[in-house]
C-alpha atoms as a printed R data frame, in Angstrom:
    type eleno elety resid chain resno       x       y       z
1   ATOM     1    CA   MET     A     1 128.417  91.042 105.799
2   ATOM     2    CA   ALA     A     2 126.029  92.392 103.396
3   ATOM     3    CA   LEU     A     3 125.246  96.270 103.643
4   ATOM     4    CA   SER     A     4 122.023  97.312 104.174
5   ATOM     5    CA   ARG     A     5 120.166  99.208 101.616
6   ATOM     6    CA   PRO     A     6 119.718 103.190 102.745
7   ATOM     7    CA   ARG     A     7 116.488 103.856 103.546
8   ATOM     8    CA   PRO     A     8 114.988 106.722 102.051
9   ATOM     9    CA   GLY     A     9 114.323 109.750 104.250
10  ATOM    10    CA   ARG     A    10 110.829 111.309 104.641
11  ATOM    11    CA   VAL     A    11 108.941 112.468 101.588
12  ATOM    12    CA   LEU     A    12 106.297 115.436 101.716
13  ATOM    13    CA   VAL     A    13 103.719 114.984  99.001
14  ATOM    14    CA   VAL     A    14 101.824 118.191  98.160
15  ATOM    15    CA   GLY     A    15  98.763 118.330  96.102
16  ATOM    16    CA   ASP     A    16  95.559 116.735  95.644
17  ATOM    17    CA   LEU     A    17  93.139 114.478  97.252
18  ATOM    18    CA   VAL     A    18  89.935 112.942  95.238
19  ATOM    19    CA   THR     A    19  87.253 110.378  95.387
20  ATOM    20    CA   ASP     A    20  87.491 108.738  91.983
21  ATOM    21    CA   VAL     A    21  84.305 107.269  90.341
22  ATOM    22    CA   VAL     A    22  85.874 104.809  88.256
23  ATOM    23    CA   ALA     A    23  84.014 103.176  85.460
24  ATOM    24    CA   VAL     A    24  86.079 100.284  83.644
25  ATOM    25    CA   LEU     A    25  83.958 100.101  79.988
26  ATOM    26    CA   THR     A    26  83.625  97.180  78.256
27  ATOM    27    CA   ALA     A    27  83.702  98.840  74.925
28  ATOM    28    CA   PRO     A    28  84.780 102.454  73.687
29  ATOM    29    CA   LEU     A    29  82.334 105.069  75.056
30  ATOM    30    CA   ALA     A    30  79.191 105.371  72.951
31  ATOM    31    CA   ALA     A    31  78.423 109.275  72.967
32  ATOM    32    CA   GLY     A    32  74.974 109.757  73.171
33  ATOM    33    CA   SER     A    33  74.322 106.021  74.427
34  ATOM    34    CA   ASP     A    34  74.889 103.468  76.846
35  ATOM    35    CA   THR     A    35  78.204 101.714  77.205
36  ATOM    36    CA   ALA     A    36  78.416  98.850  79.762
37  ATOM    37    CA   GLY     A    37  81.240  99.012  82.474
38  ATOM    38    CA   GLY     A    38  82.102  98.399  86.118
39  ATOM    39    CA   ILE     A    39  81.900 101.208  88.247
40  ATOM    40    CA   ARG     A    40  83.622 101.638  91.770
41  ATOM    41    CA   PHE     A    41  84.120 104.516  93.944
42  ATOM    42    CA   THR     A    42  88.107 104.652  95.416
43  ATOM    43    CA   GLY     A    43  90.268 106.981  96.877
44  ATOM    44    CA   GLY     A    44  92.071 108.939  94.288
45  ATOM    45    CA   GLY     A    45  94.115 112.290  93.484
46  ATOM    46    CA   GLN     A    46  97.625 112.077  91.861
47  ATOM    47    CA   ALA     A    47  99.257 113.139  95.110
48  ATOM    48    CA   ALA     A    48  97.299 111.001  97.534
49  ATOM    49    CA   ASN     A    49  97.858 108.365  95.202
50  ATOM    50    CA   THR     A    50 101.665 108.714  94.896
51  ATOM    51    CA   ALA     A    51 101.748 108.822  98.824
52  ATOM    52    CA   ALA     A    52 100.037 105.728  99.293
53  ATOM    53    CA   TRP     A    53 102.342 103.988  96.763
54  ATOM    54    CA   LEU     A    54 105.280 105.527  98.528
55  ATOM    55    CA   ALA     A    55 104.143 104.268 101.934
56  ATOM    56    CA   ALA     A    56 103.700 100.592 100.256
57  ATOM    57    CA   HIS     A    57 107.427 101.042  99.398
58  ATOM    58    CA   GLY     A    58 108.195 101.348 102.811
59  ATOM    59    CA   VAL     A    59 108.878 105.196 102.463
60  ATOM    60    CA   PRO     A    60 108.319 107.604 105.240
61  ATOM    61    CA   VAL     A    61 106.032 109.990 103.653
62  ATOM    62    CA   THR     A    62 103.407 112.846 104.654
63  ATOM    63    CA   LEU     A    63 100.463 114.145 102.285
64  ATOM    64    CA   VAL     A    64  99.890 117.758 102.193
65  ATOM    65    CA   ALA     A    65  96.615 118.583 100.813
66  ATOM    66    CA   ALA     A    66  92.936 120.184 101.664
67  ATOM    67    CA   ALA     A    67  89.759 118.139 102.098
68  ATOM    68    CA   GLY     A    68  86.204 118.815 102.485
69  ATOM    69    CA   ASP     A    69  84.795 118.698 106.072
70  ATOM    70    CA   ASP     A    70  82.371 116.268 104.929
71  ATOM    71    CA   ALA     A    71  81.755 112.551 104.848
72  ATOM    72    CA   LEU     A    72  84.140 111.714 101.957
73  ATOM    73    CA   GLY     A    73  86.893 113.292 103.318
74  ATOM    74    CA   ASP     A    74  86.648 111.256 106.456
75  ATOM    75    CA   ILE     A    75  86.510 108.181 104.465
76  ATOM    76    CA   ARG     A    76  89.783 109.222 102.130
77  ATOM    77    CA   LEU     A    77  91.678 110.201 104.906
78  ATOM    78    CA   ALA     A    78  91.086 107.044 107.029
79  ATOM    79    CA   GLU     A    79  91.972 105.167 103.883
80  ATOM    80    CA   LEU     A    80  95.442 106.747 103.711
81  ATOM    81    CA   ALA     A    81  96.064 106.685 107.571
82  ATOM    82    CA   ALA     A    82  95.457 102.814 107.180
83  ATOM    83    CA   ALA     A    83  97.859 102.679 104.502
84  ATOM    84    CA   GLY     A    84 100.732 104.346 106.585
85  ATOM    85    CA   VAL     A    85 100.685 107.697 105.049
86  ATOM    86    CA   ASP     A    86 101.165 110.504 107.594
87  ATOM    87    CA   LEU     A    87  98.677 113.451 107.110
88  ATOM    88    CA   ALA     A    88  98.976 116.924 106.957
89  ATOM    89    CA   VAL     A    89  95.583 117.688 105.601
90  ATOM    90    CA   ARG     A    90  93.483 121.390 106.224
91  ATOM    91    CA   ARG     A    91  89.869 120.330 106.473
92  ATOM    92    CA   CYS     A    92  87.945 123.390 104.803
93  ATOM    93    CA   PRO     A    93  84.310 123.733 106.008
94  ATOM    94    CA   ASP     A    94  81.347 124.175 103.670
95  ATOM    95    CA   THR     A    95  83.620 122.921 100.759
96  ATOM    96    CA   ALA     A    96  83.276 119.236  99.233
97  ATOM    97    CA   THR     A    97  86.172 117.052  98.738
98  ATOM    98    CA   GLY     A    98  87.157 116.908  95.330
99  ATOM    99    CA   THR     A    99  85.604 114.190  92.707
100 ATOM   100    CA   VAL     A   100  86.540 112.808  89.796
101 ATOM   101    CA   ILE     A   101  84.828 110.431  87.337
102 ATOM   102    CA   VAL     A   102  87.340 108.237  85.458
103 ATOM   103    CA   LEU     A   103  86.494 106.461  82.182
104 ATOM   104    CA   ALA     A   104  88.927 103.829  81.311
105 ATOM   105    CA   HIS     A   105  89.188 101.646  78.485
106 ATOM   106    CA   GLY     A   106  92.147  99.676  77.661
107 ATOM   107    CA   GLU     A   107  95.223 101.929  78.327
108 ATOM   108    CA   GLN     A   108  92.909 105.051  77.672
109 ATOM   109    CA   ARG     A   109  91.460 106.913  80.520
110 ATOM   110    CA   SER     A   110  89.613 110.344  80.267
111 ATOM   111    CA   MET     A   111  88.687 112.117  83.549
112 ATOM   112    CA   VAL     A   112  85.896 114.964  84.613
113 ATOM   113    CA   ALA     A   113  87.270 116.640  87.522
114 ATOM   114    CA   ASP     A   114  85.468 118.649  90.105
115 ATOM   115    CA   ARG     A   115  88.524 119.908  92.112
116 ATOM   116    CA   GLY     A   116  86.529 120.833  95.328
117 ATOM   117    CA   ALA     A   117  88.701 121.622  98.108
118 ATOM   118    CA   ASN     A   118  91.826 121.110  96.343
119 ATOM   119    CA   LEU     A   119  91.323 124.664  94.949
120 ATOM   120    CA   SER     A   120  92.051 125.856  98.533
121 ATOM   121    CA   LEU     A   121  95.350 124.428  99.132
122 ATOM   122    CA   ARG     A   122  97.242 127.318 100.850
123 ATOM   123    CA   ALA     A   123 101.099 128.224 101.325
124 ATOM   124    CA   GLY     A   124 100.881 128.315 105.001
125 ATOM   125    CA   ASP     A   125  99.554 124.541 104.622
126 ATOM   126    CA   VAL     A   126 102.772 123.666 102.953
127 ATOM   127    CA   ASP     A   127 104.789 125.634 105.735
128 ATOM   128    CA   ALA     A   128 102.650 124.009 108.451
129 ATOM   129    CA   ALA     A   129 103.542 120.516 107.119
130 ATOM   130    CA   VAL     A   130 107.299 121.535 106.825
131 ATOM   131    CA   SER     A   131 107.402 122.809 110.420
132 ATOM   132    CA   LEU     A   132 105.491 119.450 111.786
133 ATOM   133    CA   PHE     A   133 107.670 116.914 109.820
134 ATOM   134    CA   PRO     A   134 111.166 118.481 109.976
135 ATOM   135    CA   ASP     A   135 112.876 114.969 109.156
136 ATOM   136    CA   ALA     A   136 111.673 115.649 105.371
137 ATOM   137    CA   THR     A   137 114.238 115.530 102.953
138 ATOM   138    CA   HIS     A   138 112.610 115.305  99.666
139 ATOM   139    CA   LEU     A   139 109.250 117.430  98.468
140 ATOM   140    CA   HIS     A   140 107.326 115.652  95.574
141 ATOM   141    CA   LEU     A   141 104.542 118.158  93.883
142 ATOM   142    CA   SER     A   142 101.829 116.828  91.981
143 ATOM   143    CA   GLY     A   143 101.244 119.441  89.090
144 ATOM   144    CA   TYR     A   144  97.572 119.951  89.459
145 ATOM   145    CA   PRO     A   145  97.914 122.955  92.237
146 ATOM   146    CA   LEU     A   146  99.839 124.734  89.707
147 ATOM   147    CA   LEU     A   147  97.363 124.170  86.802
148 ATOM   148    CA   HIS     A   148  94.576 126.251  88.775
149 ATOM   149    CA   PRO     A   149  94.733 129.911  89.830
150 ATOM   150    CA   GLY     A   150  93.563 129.113  93.310
151 ATOM   151    CA   SER     A   151  96.010 127.004  94.570
152 ATOM   152    CA   ARG     A   152  99.089 127.974  91.993
153 ATOM   153    CA   GLU     A   153 100.640 130.227  95.101
154 ATOM   154    CA   ALA     A   154 100.768 127.038  97.441
155 ATOM   155    CA   GLY     A   155 102.280 124.839  94.611
156 ATOM   156    CA   ARG     A   156 105.118 127.234  94.014
157 ATOM   157    CA   HIS     A   157 105.412 128.064  97.430
158 ATOM   158    CA   ALA     A   158 106.173 124.402  98.273
159 ATOM   159    CA   LEU     A   159 109.458 124.638  95.909
160 ATOM   160    CA   VAL     A   160 110.437 127.524  97.165
161 ATOM   161    CA   ALA     A   161 110.230 126.079 100.444
162 ATOM   162    CA   ALA     A   162 111.784 122.671  99.815
163 ATOM   163    CA   ARG     A   163 114.834 124.501  98.355
164 ATOM   164    CA   SER     A   164 115.219 127.001 101.139
165 ATOM   165    CA   ARG     A   165 115.634 123.930 103.443
166 ATOM   166    CA   GLY     A   166 117.679 122.069 101.573
167 ATOM   167    CA   MET     A   167 115.362 119.587 100.126
168 ATOM   168    CA   SER     A   168 115.156 117.651  96.782
169 ATOM   169    CA   THR     A   169 112.279 118.166  94.891
170 ATOM   170    CA   SER     A   170 110.382 116.407  92.031
171 ATOM   171    CA   VAL     A   171 106.992 117.633  90.146
172 ATOM   172    CA   ASP     A   172 104.716 115.402  88.282
173 ATOM   173    CA   ALA     A   173 103.216 117.329  84.803
174 ATOM   174    CA   ALA     A   174  99.800 116.097  86.131
175 ATOM   175    CA   SER     A   175  97.771 116.211  82.788
176 ATOM   176    CA   ALA     A   176  98.284 117.440  79.023
177 ATOM   177    CA   ALA     A   177  94.885 119.601  78.589
178 ATOM   178    CA   PRO     A   178  95.276 121.746  81.721
179 ATOM   179    CA   LEU     A   179  99.018 122.437  81.071
180 ATOM   180    CA   LEU     A   180  98.046 123.644  77.506
181 ATOM   181    CA   ALA     A   181  95.245 125.843  79.076
182 ATOM   182    CA   ALA     A   182  97.827 127.466  81.609
183 ATOM   183    CA   GLY     A   183 100.633 127.415  79.366
184 ATOM   184    CA   PRO     A   184 103.241 125.666  78.716
185 ATOM   185    CA   ALA     A   185 106.191 128.046  78.835
186 ATOM   186    CA   ARG     A   186 104.549 129.552  82.497
187 ATOM   187    CA   PHE     A   187 104.369 125.926  83.383
188 ATOM   188    CA   LEU     A   188 108.316 125.576  83.155
189 ATOM   189    CA   ASP     A   189 108.996 128.701  84.469
190 ATOM   190    CA   TRP     A   190 107.329 127.550  87.867
191 ATOM   191    CA   VAL     A   191 108.863 124.492  87.785
192 ATOM   192    CA   ARG     A   192 112.343 125.812  86.650
193 ATOM   193    CA   GLY     A   193 115.475 124.458  89.007
194 ATOM   194    CA   THR     A   194 113.257 121.232  89.978
195 ATOM   195    CA   ASP     A   195 115.423 118.221  90.638
196 ATOM   196    CA   LEU     A   196 113.201 115.687  88.535
197 ATOM   197    CA   LEU     A   197 110.359 116.474  86.373
198 ATOM   198    CA   LEU     A   198 108.071 113.416  85.192
199 ATOM   199    CA   ALA     A   199 105.743 113.529  82.290
200 ATOM   200    CA   ASN     A   200 104.093 111.275  80.153
201 ATOM   201    CA   LEU     A   201 104.631 111.519  76.407
202 ATOM   202    CA   ASP     A   202 101.321 113.673  75.987
203 ATOM   203    CA   GLU     A   203 102.447 115.992  78.725
204 ATOM   204    CA   ALA     A   204 105.817 115.894  77.729
205 ATOM   205    CA   THR     A   205 104.639 116.927  73.984
206 ATOM   206    CA   ALA     A   206 102.734 119.652  75.213
207 ATOM   207    CA   LEU     A   207 105.921 120.961  76.936
208 ATOM   208    CA   GLY     A   208 108.033 120.838  74.016
209 ATOM   209    CA   LEU     A   209 109.903 117.955  75.697
210 ATOM   210    CA   ALA     A   210 109.118 114.915  74.278
211 ATOM   211    CA   ASP     A   211 112.510 114.504  72.714
212 ATOM   212    CA   GLY     A   212 114.413 115.530  76.126
213 ATOM   213    CA   LEU     A   213 115.972 118.596  77.793
214 ATOM   214    CA   PRO     A   214 116.821 121.659  75.495
215 ATOM   215    CA   GLU     A   215 119.878 123.680  76.603
216 ATOM   216    CA   PRO     A   216 119.832 125.439  79.107
217 ATOM   217    CA   ALA     A   217 117.319 122.611  80.582
218 ATOM   218    CA   PRO     A   218 114.797 124.091  82.827
219 ATOM   219    CA   VAL     A   219 114.793 120.880  85.123
220 ATOM   220    CA   ARG     A   220 117.861 118.892  86.377
221 ATOM   221    CA   ARG     A   221 116.386 115.704  85.294
222 ATOM   222    CA   LEU     A   222 113.426 114.591  82.830
223 ATOM   223    CA   VAL     A   223 111.355 111.237  82.909
224 ATOM   224    CA   VAL     A   224 109.168 110.877  80.229
225 ATOM   225    CA   LYS     A   225 106.752 107.881  80.706
226 ATOM   226    CA   ARG     A   226 105.707 106.049  77.341
227 ATOM   227    CA   GLY     A   227 102.903 103.533  78.955
228 ATOM   228    CA   SER     A   228 103.818 100.188  77.474
229 ATOM   229    CA   GLY     A   229 106.731 101.396  75.719
230 ATOM   230    CA   GLY     A   230 108.398 102.560  78.906
231 ATOM   231    CA   ALA     A   231 110.401 105.139  80.057
232 ATOM   232    CA   VAL     A   232 113.432 107.403  79.224
233 ATOM   233    CA   TRP     A   233 115.279 109.159  81.898
234 ATOM   234    CA   HIS     A   234 117.068 112.750  80.483
235 ATOM   235    CA   GLU     A   235 119.649 114.483  82.016
236 ATOM   236    CA   PRO     A   236 122.569 116.303  80.931
237 ATOM   237    CA   ALA     A   237 125.011 114.063  78.664
238 ATOM   238    CA   THR     A   238 122.743 110.780  79.980
239 ATOM   239    CA   VAL     A   239 119.567 109.529  78.413
240 ATOM   240    CA   VAL     A   240 118.330 106.212  79.602
241 ATOM   241    CA   SER     A   241 115.685 103.918  78.524
242 ATOM   242    CA   GLU     A   242 113.916 101.320  80.392
243 ATOM   243    CA   ALA     A   243 110.799  98.992  79.516
244 ATOM   244    CA   ALA     A   244 107.778  99.254  81.369
245 ATOM   245    CA   VAL     A   245 108.519  95.870  83.172
246 ATOM   246    CA   VAL     A   246 112.112  94.393  83.687
247 ATOM   247    CA   VAL     A   247 112.585  90.178  84.145
248 ATOM   248    CA   SER     A   248 115.993  89.044  84.594
249 ATOM   249    CA   GLY     A   249 117.453  92.760  84.391
250 ATOM   250    CA   ALA     A   250 116.830  92.883  80.546
251 ATOM   251    CA   VAL     A   251 113.970  91.363  79.008
252 ATOM   252    CA   ALA     A   252 111.013  93.423  78.655
253 ATOM   253    CA   THR     A   253 107.458  92.153  78.825
254 ATOM   254    CA   THR     A   254 103.465  93.557  79.124
255 ATOM   255    CA   VAL     A   255 100.916  93.135  81.360
256 ATOM   256    CA   PRO     A   256  97.098  92.941  80.661
257 ATOM   257    CA   VAL     A   257  95.482  96.526  81.407
258 ATOM   258    CA   VAL     A   258  92.550  96.183  83.922
259 ATOM   259    CA   ASP     A   259  92.525  99.891  84.626
260 ATOM   260    CA   PRO     A   260  95.019 102.348  84.251
261 ATOM   261    CA   THR     A   261  94.202 104.812  86.616
262 ATOM   262    CA   GLY     A   262  96.973 105.556  89.041
263 ATOM   263    CA   ALA     A   263  99.790 104.083  86.901
264 ATOM   264    CA   GLY     A   264 101.594 106.868  86.648
265 ATOM   265    CA   ASP     A   265 101.459 107.574  90.454
266 ATOM   266    CA   ALA     A   266 102.424 104.387  90.977
267 ATOM   267    CA   PHE     A   267 105.480 104.627  88.278
268 ATOM   268    CA   ALA     A   268 106.568 107.807  90.229
269 ATOM   269    CA   ALA     A   269 106.295 106.452  93.747
270 ATOM   270    CA   GLY     A   270 108.536 103.479  92.369
271 ATOM   271    CA   LEU     A   271 111.122 105.386  90.647
272 ATOM   272    CA   LEU     A   272 111.592 107.734  93.600
273 ATOM   273    CA   ALA     A   273 111.748 104.999  96.287
274 ATOM   274    CA   ALA     A   274 114.675 103.658  94.358
275 ATOM   275    CA   TRP     A   275 116.242 107.058  93.202
276 ATOM   276    CA   LEU     A   276 116.048 108.505  96.683
277 ATOM   277    CA   ALA     A   277 117.699 105.473  98.364
278 ATOM   278    CA   GLY     A   278 120.257 105.821  95.944
279 ATOM   279    CA   ASP     A   279 119.648 103.666  93.010
280 ATOM   280    CA   ASP     A   280 121.058 104.678  89.330
281 ATOM   281    CA   PRO     A   281 118.376 105.705  86.596
282 ATOM   282    CA   VAL     A   282 118.085 102.383  85.156
283 ATOM   283    CA   THR     A   283 117.420 100.537  88.585
284 ATOM   284    CA   ALA     A   284 114.785 103.400  89.258
285 ATOM   285    CA   LEU     A   285 113.245 103.401  85.936
286 ATOM   286    CA   ALA     A   286 112.818  99.282  86.338
287 ATOM   287    CA   ALA     A   287 111.426 100.058  89.730
288 ATOM   288    CA   GLY     A   288 108.995 102.539  88.619
289 ATOM   289    CA   GLY     A   289 108.117 100.358  85.944
290 ATOM   290    CA   ARG     A   290 107.050  97.212  88.067
291 ATOM   291    CA   ALA     A   291 105.076  99.416  90.069
292 ATOM   292    CA   GLY     A   292 102.980 100.912  87.092
293 ATOM   293    CA   ALA     A   293 102.496  97.170  85.660
294 ATOM   294    CA   THR     A   294 101.099  96.440  89.204
295 ATOM   295    CA   ALA     A   295  98.579  99.266  89.382
296 ATOM   296    CA   VAL     A   296  97.346  98.718  85.797
297 ATOM   297    CA   GLY     A   297  96.351  94.946  86.591
298 ATOM   298    CA   VAL     A   298  93.669  96.449  89.176
299 ATOM   299    CA   VAL     A   299  90.700  98.623  89.275
300 ATOM   300    CA   GLY     A   300  91.482 101.793  91.170
301 ATOM   301    CA   ALA     A   301  94.586 103.882  91.716
302 ATOM   302    CA   ARG     A   302  96.037 102.576  94.998
303 ATOM   303    CA   PRO     A   303  97.637  99.664  96.231
304 ATOM   304    CA   VAL     A   304  95.730  96.576  96.732
305 ATOM   305    CA   ARG     A   305  95.496  95.077 100.614
306 ATOM   306    CA   ARG     A   306  94.852  91.700 100.600
307 ATOM   307    CA   VAL     A   307  92.409  90.653 103.615
308 ATOM   308    CA   GLY     A   308  94.276  89.118 106.346
309 ATOM   309    CA   SER     A   309  97.896  89.712 104.893
310 ATOM   310    CA   GLY     A   310  98.367  93.493 104.648
311 ATOM   311    CA   LEU     A   311  99.907  94.543 101.422
312 ATOM   312    CA   ASP     A   312 101.463  92.083  99.423
313 ATOM   313    CA   VAL     A   313 105.078  92.939  98.542
314 ATOM   314    CA   ASP     A   314 104.305  92.086  94.735
315 ATOM   315    CA   ASP     A   315 101.196  94.741  94.891
316 ATOM   316    CA   ALA     A   316 104.089  97.564  95.502
317 ATOM   317    CA   GLY     A   317 105.686  96.906  92.557
318 ATOM   318    CA   ARG     A   318 108.842  95.230  94.378
């Protein structure tokens, strides 16, 4: 009789929730002129996206965030609830839900962000969620709260609160330019001791971690995402590389990029779902790669639900 696969415990995802205005350009942006493209309004935010992808993988997940008390906040929360995400989201009167304009072309994307209510995230929001969901065993923090003074205390408190309750922790480094503005050394001090830090190559370079962890290491494990070049898992005495998409367990391939928005969030969710279920780094990287590859094939940052059939398991990157 085959043993059943362990199911990960509940994950608290702390961070941002926004509306994405996604423009998929047909050519590089023509500064000072017109560029053709398709435009869509979708749910976004690194934390919200990761939570939605975790739910698609069947992981019990709660989003801890702040949203405006507005119509867009209503829509964004309804989307997440329909996707199976439990919500610990405080509504902020007289504050707009965050909005991000995303310009995407090929593997590149640029963002113009109005953080809105995300800057109102507070340490008390984290404590309330921990009390409301005592079955949580892991906390995943989007780096964005750490990169803004208004929400920084909440982000730092989330890691402290999780560790004090014996939860494992992970952090996504968020974005290279704000990392440089906040100070890479300061950021690494804020996340010191985290079980797993995820960063794309630009973020890892900004943090001085593109080639792996120094000694002594600021975090226990590091995953550097290299887009179509795959990802690398670093921890003391271990370096594991894996391509973005794995076929038959070994052969790498690539997929056409429609919109890279949310691909890193999908990768994080796929990797976490596997790793928290007890899979080894190779298997976890492969799961993340499949989820990321799925995400770049569609417009928007969330799993695609097919009308009448729910979520296709392939859309969850499995």
